[in-house]
Short mmCIF file of C-alpha atoms and ligand atoms in Angstrom, two decimals:
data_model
loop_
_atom_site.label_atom_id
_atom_site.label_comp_id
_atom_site.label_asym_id
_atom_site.label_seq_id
_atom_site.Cartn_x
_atom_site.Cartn_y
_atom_site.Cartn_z
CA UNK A 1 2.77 80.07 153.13
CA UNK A 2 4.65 82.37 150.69
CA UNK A 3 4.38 86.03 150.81
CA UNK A 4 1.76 87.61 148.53
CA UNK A 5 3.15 87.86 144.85
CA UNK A 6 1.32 91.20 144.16
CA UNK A 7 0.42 93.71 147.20
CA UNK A 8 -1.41 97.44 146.91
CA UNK A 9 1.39 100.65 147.02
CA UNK A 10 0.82 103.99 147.22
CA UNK A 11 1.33 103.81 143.08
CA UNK A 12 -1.30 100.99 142.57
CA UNK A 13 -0.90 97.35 142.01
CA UNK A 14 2.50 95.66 142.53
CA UNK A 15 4.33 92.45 141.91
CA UNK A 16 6.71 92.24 145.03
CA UNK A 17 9.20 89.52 143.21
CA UNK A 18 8.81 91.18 139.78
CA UNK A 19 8.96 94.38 141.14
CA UNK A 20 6.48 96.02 138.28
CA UNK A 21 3.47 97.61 138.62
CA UNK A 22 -0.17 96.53 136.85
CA UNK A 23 -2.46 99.55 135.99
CA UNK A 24 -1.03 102.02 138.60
CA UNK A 25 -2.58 105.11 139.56
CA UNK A 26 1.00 106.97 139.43
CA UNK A 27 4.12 107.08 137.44
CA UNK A 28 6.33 104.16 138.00
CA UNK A 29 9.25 102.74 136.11
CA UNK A 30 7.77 99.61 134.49
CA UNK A 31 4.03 99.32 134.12
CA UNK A 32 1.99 96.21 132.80
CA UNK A 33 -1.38 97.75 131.17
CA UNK A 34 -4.14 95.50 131.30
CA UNK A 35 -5.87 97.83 128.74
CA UNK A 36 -6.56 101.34 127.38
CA UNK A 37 -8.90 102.64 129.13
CA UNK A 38 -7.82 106.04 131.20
CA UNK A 39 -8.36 104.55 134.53
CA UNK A 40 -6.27 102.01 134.16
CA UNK A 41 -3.73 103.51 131.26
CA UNK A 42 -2.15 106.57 132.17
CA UNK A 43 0.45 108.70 131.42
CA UNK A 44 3.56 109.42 132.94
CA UNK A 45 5.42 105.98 133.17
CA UNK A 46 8.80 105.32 131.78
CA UNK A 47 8.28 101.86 130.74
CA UNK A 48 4.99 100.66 129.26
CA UNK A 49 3.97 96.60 128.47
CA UNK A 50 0.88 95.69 126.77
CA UNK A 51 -0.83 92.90 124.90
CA UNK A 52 0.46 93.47 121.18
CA UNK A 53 -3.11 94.51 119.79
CA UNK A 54 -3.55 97.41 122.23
CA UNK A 55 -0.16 99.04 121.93
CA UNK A 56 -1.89 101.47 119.01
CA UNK A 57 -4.64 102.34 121.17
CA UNK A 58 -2.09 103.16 123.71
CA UNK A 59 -0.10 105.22 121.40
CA UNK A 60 -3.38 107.19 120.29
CA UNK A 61 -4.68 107.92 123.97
CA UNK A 62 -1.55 108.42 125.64
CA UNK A 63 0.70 109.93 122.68
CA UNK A 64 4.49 109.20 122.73
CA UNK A 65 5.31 106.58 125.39
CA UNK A 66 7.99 104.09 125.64
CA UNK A 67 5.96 100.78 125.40
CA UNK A 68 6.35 96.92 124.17
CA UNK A 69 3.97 94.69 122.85
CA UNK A 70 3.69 91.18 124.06
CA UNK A 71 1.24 88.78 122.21
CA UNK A 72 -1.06 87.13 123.79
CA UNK A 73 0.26 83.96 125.78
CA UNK A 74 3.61 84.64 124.71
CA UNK A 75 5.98 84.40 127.93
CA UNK A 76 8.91 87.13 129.04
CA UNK A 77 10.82 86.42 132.30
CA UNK A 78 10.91 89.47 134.74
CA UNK A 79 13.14 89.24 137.67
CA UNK A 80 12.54 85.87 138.05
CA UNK A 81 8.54 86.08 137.22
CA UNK A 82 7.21 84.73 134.14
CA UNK A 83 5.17 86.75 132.31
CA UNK A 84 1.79 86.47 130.12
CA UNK A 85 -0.63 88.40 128.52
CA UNK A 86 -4.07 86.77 127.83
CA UNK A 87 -7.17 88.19 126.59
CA UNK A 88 -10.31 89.91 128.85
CA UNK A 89 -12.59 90.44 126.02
CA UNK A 90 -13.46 93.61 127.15
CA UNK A 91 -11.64 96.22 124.88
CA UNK A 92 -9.20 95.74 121.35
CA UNK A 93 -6.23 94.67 123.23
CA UNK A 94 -7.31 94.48 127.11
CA UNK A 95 -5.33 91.51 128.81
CA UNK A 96 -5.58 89.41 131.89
CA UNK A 97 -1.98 89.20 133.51
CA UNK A 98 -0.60 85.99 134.62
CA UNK A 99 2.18 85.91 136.49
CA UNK A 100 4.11 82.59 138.11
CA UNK A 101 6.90 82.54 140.71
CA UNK A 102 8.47 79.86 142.25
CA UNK A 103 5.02 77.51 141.00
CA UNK A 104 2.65 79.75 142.52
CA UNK A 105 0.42 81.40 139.84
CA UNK A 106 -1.68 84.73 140.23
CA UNK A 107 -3.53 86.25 137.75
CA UNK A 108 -4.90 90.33 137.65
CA UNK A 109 -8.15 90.22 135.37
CA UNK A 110 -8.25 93.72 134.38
CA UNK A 111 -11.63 94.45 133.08
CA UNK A 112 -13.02 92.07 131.30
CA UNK A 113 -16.47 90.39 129.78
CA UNK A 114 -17.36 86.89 128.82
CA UNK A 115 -19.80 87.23 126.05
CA UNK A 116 -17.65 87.11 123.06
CA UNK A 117 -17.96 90.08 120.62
CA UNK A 118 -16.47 90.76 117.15
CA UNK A 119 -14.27 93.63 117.77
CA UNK A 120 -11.72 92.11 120.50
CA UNK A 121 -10.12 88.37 121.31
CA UNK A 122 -12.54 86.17 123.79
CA UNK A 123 -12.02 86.30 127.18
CA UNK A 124 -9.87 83.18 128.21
CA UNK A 125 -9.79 81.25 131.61
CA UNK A 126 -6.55 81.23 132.85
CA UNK A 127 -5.87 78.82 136.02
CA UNK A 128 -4.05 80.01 138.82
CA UNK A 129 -3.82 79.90 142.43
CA UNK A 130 -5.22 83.80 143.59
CA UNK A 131 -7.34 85.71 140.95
CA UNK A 132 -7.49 89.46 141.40
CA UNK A 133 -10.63 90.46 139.72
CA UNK A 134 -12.63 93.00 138.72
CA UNK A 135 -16.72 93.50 139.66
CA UNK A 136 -17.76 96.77 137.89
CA UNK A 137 -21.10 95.19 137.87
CA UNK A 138 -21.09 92.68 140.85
CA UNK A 139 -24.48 92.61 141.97
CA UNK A 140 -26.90 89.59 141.06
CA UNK A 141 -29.34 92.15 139.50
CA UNK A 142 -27.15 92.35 136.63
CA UNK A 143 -28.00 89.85 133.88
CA UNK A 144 -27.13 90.85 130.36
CA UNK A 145 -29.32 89.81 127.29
CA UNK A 146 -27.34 88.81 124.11
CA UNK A 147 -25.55 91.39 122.28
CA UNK A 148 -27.46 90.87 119.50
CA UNK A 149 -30.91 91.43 120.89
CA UNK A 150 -29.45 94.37 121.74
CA UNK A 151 -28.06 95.74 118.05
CA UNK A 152 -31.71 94.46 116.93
CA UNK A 153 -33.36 96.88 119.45
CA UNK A 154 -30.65 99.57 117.89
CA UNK A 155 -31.51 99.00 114.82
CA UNK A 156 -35.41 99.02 114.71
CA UNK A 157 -35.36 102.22 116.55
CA UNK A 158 -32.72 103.56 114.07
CA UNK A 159 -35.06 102.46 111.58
CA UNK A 160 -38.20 103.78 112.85
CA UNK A 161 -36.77 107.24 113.67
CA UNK A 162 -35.17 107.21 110.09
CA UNK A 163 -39.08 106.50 108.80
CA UNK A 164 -39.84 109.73 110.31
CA UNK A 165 -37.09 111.47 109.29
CA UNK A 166 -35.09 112.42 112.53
CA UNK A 167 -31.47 111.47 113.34
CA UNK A 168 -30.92 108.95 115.39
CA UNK A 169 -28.21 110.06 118.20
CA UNK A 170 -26.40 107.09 120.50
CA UNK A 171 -24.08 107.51 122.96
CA UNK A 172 -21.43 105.70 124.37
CA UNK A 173 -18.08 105.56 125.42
CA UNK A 174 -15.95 106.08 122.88
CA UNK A 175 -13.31 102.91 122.89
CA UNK A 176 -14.81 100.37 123.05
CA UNK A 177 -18.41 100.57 123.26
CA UNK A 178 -18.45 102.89 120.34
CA UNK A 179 -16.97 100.52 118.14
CA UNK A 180 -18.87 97.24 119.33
CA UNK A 181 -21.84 98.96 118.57
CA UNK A 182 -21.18 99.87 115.43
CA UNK A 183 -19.97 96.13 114.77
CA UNK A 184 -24.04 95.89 115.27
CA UNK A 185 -25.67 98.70 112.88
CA UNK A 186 -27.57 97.71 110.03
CA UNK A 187 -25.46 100.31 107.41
CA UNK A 188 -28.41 99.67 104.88
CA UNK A 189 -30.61 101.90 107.57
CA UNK A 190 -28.96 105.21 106.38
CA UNK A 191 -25.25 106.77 107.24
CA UNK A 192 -23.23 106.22 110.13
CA UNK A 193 -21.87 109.43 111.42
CA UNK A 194 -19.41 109.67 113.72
CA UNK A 195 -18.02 111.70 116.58
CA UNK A 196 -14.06 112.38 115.80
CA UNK A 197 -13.43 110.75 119.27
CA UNK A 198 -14.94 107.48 117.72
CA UNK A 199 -13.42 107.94 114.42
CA UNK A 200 -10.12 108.48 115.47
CA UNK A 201 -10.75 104.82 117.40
CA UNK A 202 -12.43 103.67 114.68
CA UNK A 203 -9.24 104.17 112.58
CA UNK A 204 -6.83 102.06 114.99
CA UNK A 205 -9.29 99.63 114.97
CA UNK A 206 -9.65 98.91 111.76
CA UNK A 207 -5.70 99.03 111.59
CA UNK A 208 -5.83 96.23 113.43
CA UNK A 209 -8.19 94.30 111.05
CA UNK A 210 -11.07 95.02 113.01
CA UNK A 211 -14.16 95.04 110.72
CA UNK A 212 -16.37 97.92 110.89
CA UNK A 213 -19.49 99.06 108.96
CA UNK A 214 -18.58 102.15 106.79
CA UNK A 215 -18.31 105.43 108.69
CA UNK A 216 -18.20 108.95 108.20
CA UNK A 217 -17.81 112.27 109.60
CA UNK A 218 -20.59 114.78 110.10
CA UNK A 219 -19.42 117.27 107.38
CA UNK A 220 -19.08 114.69 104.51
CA UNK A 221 -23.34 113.93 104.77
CA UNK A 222 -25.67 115.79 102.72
CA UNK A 223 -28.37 117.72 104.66
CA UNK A 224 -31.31 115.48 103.01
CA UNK A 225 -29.50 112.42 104.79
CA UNK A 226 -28.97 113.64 108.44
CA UNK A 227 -32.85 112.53 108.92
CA UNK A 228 -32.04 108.85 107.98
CA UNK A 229 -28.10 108.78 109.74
CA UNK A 230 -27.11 107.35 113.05
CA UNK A 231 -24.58 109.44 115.05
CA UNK A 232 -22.11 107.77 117.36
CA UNK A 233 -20.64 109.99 120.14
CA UNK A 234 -19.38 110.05 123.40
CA UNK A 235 -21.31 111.06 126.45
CA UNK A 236 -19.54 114.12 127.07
CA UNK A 237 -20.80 115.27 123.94
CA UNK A 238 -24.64 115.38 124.90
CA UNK A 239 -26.04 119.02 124.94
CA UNK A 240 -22.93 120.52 123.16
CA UNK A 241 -23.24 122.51 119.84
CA UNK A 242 -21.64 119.62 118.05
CA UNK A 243 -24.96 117.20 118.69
CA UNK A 244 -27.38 120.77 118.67
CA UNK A 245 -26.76 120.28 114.46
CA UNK A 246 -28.68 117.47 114.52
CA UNK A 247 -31.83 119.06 115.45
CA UNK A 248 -34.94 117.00 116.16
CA UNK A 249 -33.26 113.67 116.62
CA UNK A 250 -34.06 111.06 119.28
CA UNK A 251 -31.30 109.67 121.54
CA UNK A 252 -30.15 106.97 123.62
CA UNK A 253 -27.04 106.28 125.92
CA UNK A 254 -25.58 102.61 125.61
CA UNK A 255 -24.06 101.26 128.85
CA UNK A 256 -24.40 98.86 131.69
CA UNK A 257 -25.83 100.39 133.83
CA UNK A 258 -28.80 101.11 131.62
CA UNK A 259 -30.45 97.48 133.23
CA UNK A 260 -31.23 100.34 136.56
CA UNK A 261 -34.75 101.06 136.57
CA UNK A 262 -34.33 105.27 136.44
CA UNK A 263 -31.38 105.50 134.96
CA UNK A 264 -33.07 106.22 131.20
CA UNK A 265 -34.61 109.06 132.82
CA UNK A 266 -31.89 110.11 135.12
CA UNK A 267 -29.71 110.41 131.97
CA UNK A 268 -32.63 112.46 130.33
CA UNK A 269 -32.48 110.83 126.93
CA UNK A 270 -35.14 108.58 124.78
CA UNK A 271 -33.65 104.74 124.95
CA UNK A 272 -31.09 103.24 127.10
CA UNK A 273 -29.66 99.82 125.92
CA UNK A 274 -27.56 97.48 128.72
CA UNK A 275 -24.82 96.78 126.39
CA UNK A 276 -21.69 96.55 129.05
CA UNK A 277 -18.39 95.74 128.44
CA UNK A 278 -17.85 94.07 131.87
CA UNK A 279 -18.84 90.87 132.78
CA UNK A 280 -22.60 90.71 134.55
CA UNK A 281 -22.60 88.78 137.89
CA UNK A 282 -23.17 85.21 135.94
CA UNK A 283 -20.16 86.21 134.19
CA UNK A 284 -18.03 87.15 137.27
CA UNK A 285 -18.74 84.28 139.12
CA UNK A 286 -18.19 81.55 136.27
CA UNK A 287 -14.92 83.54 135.18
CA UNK A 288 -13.96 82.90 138.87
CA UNK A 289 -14.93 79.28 139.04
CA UNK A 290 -13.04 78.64 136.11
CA UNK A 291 -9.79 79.70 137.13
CA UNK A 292 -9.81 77.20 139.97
CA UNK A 293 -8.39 80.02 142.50
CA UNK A 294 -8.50 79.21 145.92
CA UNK A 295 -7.92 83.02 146.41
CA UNK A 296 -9.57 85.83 145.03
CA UNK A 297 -8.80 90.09 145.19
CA UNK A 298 -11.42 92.12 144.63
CA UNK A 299 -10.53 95.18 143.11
CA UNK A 300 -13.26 98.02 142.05
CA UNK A 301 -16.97 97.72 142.00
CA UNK A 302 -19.38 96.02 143.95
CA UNK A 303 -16.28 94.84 146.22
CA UNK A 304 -18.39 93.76 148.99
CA UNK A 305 -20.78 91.49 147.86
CA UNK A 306 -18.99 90.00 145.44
CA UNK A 307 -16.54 89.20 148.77
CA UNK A 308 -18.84 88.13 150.94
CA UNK A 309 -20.89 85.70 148.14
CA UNK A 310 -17.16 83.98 147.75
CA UNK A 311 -16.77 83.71 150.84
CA UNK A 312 -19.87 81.98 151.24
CA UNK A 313 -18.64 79.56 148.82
CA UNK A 314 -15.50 78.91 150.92
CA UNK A 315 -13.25 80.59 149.13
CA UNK A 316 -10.77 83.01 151.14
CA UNK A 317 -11.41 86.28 149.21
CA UNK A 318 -10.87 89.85 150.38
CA UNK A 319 -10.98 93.64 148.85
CA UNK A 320 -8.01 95.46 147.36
CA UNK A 321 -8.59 99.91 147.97
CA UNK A 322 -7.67 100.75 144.39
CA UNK A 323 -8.01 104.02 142.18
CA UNK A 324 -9.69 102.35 139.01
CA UNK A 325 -13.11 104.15 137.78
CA UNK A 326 -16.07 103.11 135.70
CA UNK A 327 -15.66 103.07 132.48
CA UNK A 328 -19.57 102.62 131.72
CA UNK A 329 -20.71 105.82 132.90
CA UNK A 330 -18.33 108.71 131.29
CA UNK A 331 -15.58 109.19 129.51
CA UNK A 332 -14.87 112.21 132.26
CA UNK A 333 -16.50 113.81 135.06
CA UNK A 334 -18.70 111.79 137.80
CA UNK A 335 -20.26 109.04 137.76
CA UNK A 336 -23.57 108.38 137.24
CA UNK A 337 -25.82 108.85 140.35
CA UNK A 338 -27.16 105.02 138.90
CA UNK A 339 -23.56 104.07 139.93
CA UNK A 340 -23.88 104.82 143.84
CA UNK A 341 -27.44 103.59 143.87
CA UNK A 342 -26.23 100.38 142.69
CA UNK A 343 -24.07 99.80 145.44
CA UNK A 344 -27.35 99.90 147.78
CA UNK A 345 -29.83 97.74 146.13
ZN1 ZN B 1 -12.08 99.26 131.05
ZN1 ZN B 2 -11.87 99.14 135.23
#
């Protein structure tokens, strides 16, 4: 048997004939960015390569960086290893990298979802011989409903608080989920304000032909309308002076791990809606199945039982000790106490 074509360093992920790193954890020379999100995009490396759509979000998170774009399923030969970018459907530009060497194909999923949404490409199976995958959410409890019976629970309590005259406050992370929920609202409801983290995403996105409802800033709504808006902000902005303007609103916190019985409550607000950007464990396993690996990687999340379910299956899987975070819970600080619970059920 060959050696492995991508082992764990020190600096994160590497691919041993390419010699290039995917997602790593420290600065490196050439770096292969699955996606945008900080845990797995950061700062600090001299060469940056990233599905074509995602090199603006790049730019915006991580200012000036030396990057190329690389459409998706377009090929580039490095050091022998040819190259591809294919889409997660997790985030605006998040990719699955394939990589083949000598006929042997691996592919690093990155984060990724199944359910197709209208702000990113679909996630596509891509076959190959070891899959190194995520499992943010790899537990069988986790079972998502449709997106949409999700943006119609949104909207009717959007509705009913704008009846009463209170703003209606929802937080979530703000690329991504910020922007896949608004690809939900109902805009005849009232005004969509938003948080300038989420605008400023909101803006690349819609550079990219992304459709969005209408949005606006906090300052350009008239007093009598803040009753009947929605406000979209991140997490870290609960309980600052920012959301305090809002008065008497009811709120609610969008994100996976919402499905936890507690974690409404443990995050102290009114609603909580499981709208997750990762696959659920249906999703993880027939991603899996359909890439015909022999071999899978595990690399953050629920790494054990996903392993040991594979294994079950006959499949020769294993755990990689990464340095990629959850994306669900914050965009900074710890995790949710939900998150370590999880691991336990
Ligand atoms: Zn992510
Ligand atoms: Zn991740």
């Amino acid at each position: 048997m060959s050696a492995d074509m991508v082992v764990v360093r020190k600096e994160g992920l590497y691919c041993v004939p390419g010699q290039f790193y995917i997602d790593p954890w420290r600065p490196v020379e050439r770096a292969v960015i699955t996606h945008a999100h900080g845990d797995h995009a950061r700062g600090g490396h001299q060469h940056y390569l990233a599905a074509t759509p995602g090199v603006n979000v790049m730019k915006s998170r991580l200012g000036p960086i030396n990057i190329t774009g690389l459409a998706y399923g377009e090929q580039v030969v490095h050091n022998g290893v040819t190259v591809s970018l294919h889409p997660a459907g997790h985030v605006l530009g998040s990719a699955q990298v394939r990589m083949e060497y000598r006929g042997e194909v691996w592919v690093v999923s990155g984060d990724y979802k199944v359910e197709p949404d209208r702000t990113c490409a679909p996630f596509e199976p891509v076959r190959c011989d070891t899959f190194i995958t995520e499992s943010t959410f790899g537990l069988p409890i986790y079972r998502w409903q449709p997106e949409q019976e999700i943006f119609d629970d949104v909207n009717a309590w959007w509705q009913s608080n704008a009846e009463q005259g209170r703003a209606t406050v929802l937080l979530g992370y703000s690329f991504g989920k910020a922007q896949r929920l608004l690809s939900g609202l109902d805009s005849g409801i009232g005004p969509i304000i938003c948080h300038g983290a989420v605008q400023t995403l909101n803006q690349v996105y819609r550079d990219e032909g992304v459709w969005l409802p209408p949005t606006v800033m906090v300052g350009d709504v008239p007093k009598s309308e803040i009753g009947k808006s929605i406000v979209l902000a991140p997490p870290s902005a609960a309980g600052s002076p920012w959301i305090k303007r809002f008065g008497d609103f009811s709120d609610g916190f969008a994100s996976g791990w919402m499905q936890l019985r507690g974690a409404r409550r443990r995050r102290g607000v009114d609603r909580g809606f499981a709208l997750s950007d990762h696959a659920d464990w249906p999703g993880l396993l027939e991603a899996i199945a359909a890439t015909g690996a022999q071999r899978v990687i595990v690399t953050h999340g629920s790494i054990a039982v996903l392993v040991r379910w594979l294994q079950q299956q006959g499949l020769q899987a294993s755990g990689f000790d990464t340095e990629y975070g959850d994306d669900e819970a914050e965009d900074s600080g710890p995790p949710l106490p939900a998150a370590g619970e999880a691991e336990h059920a």
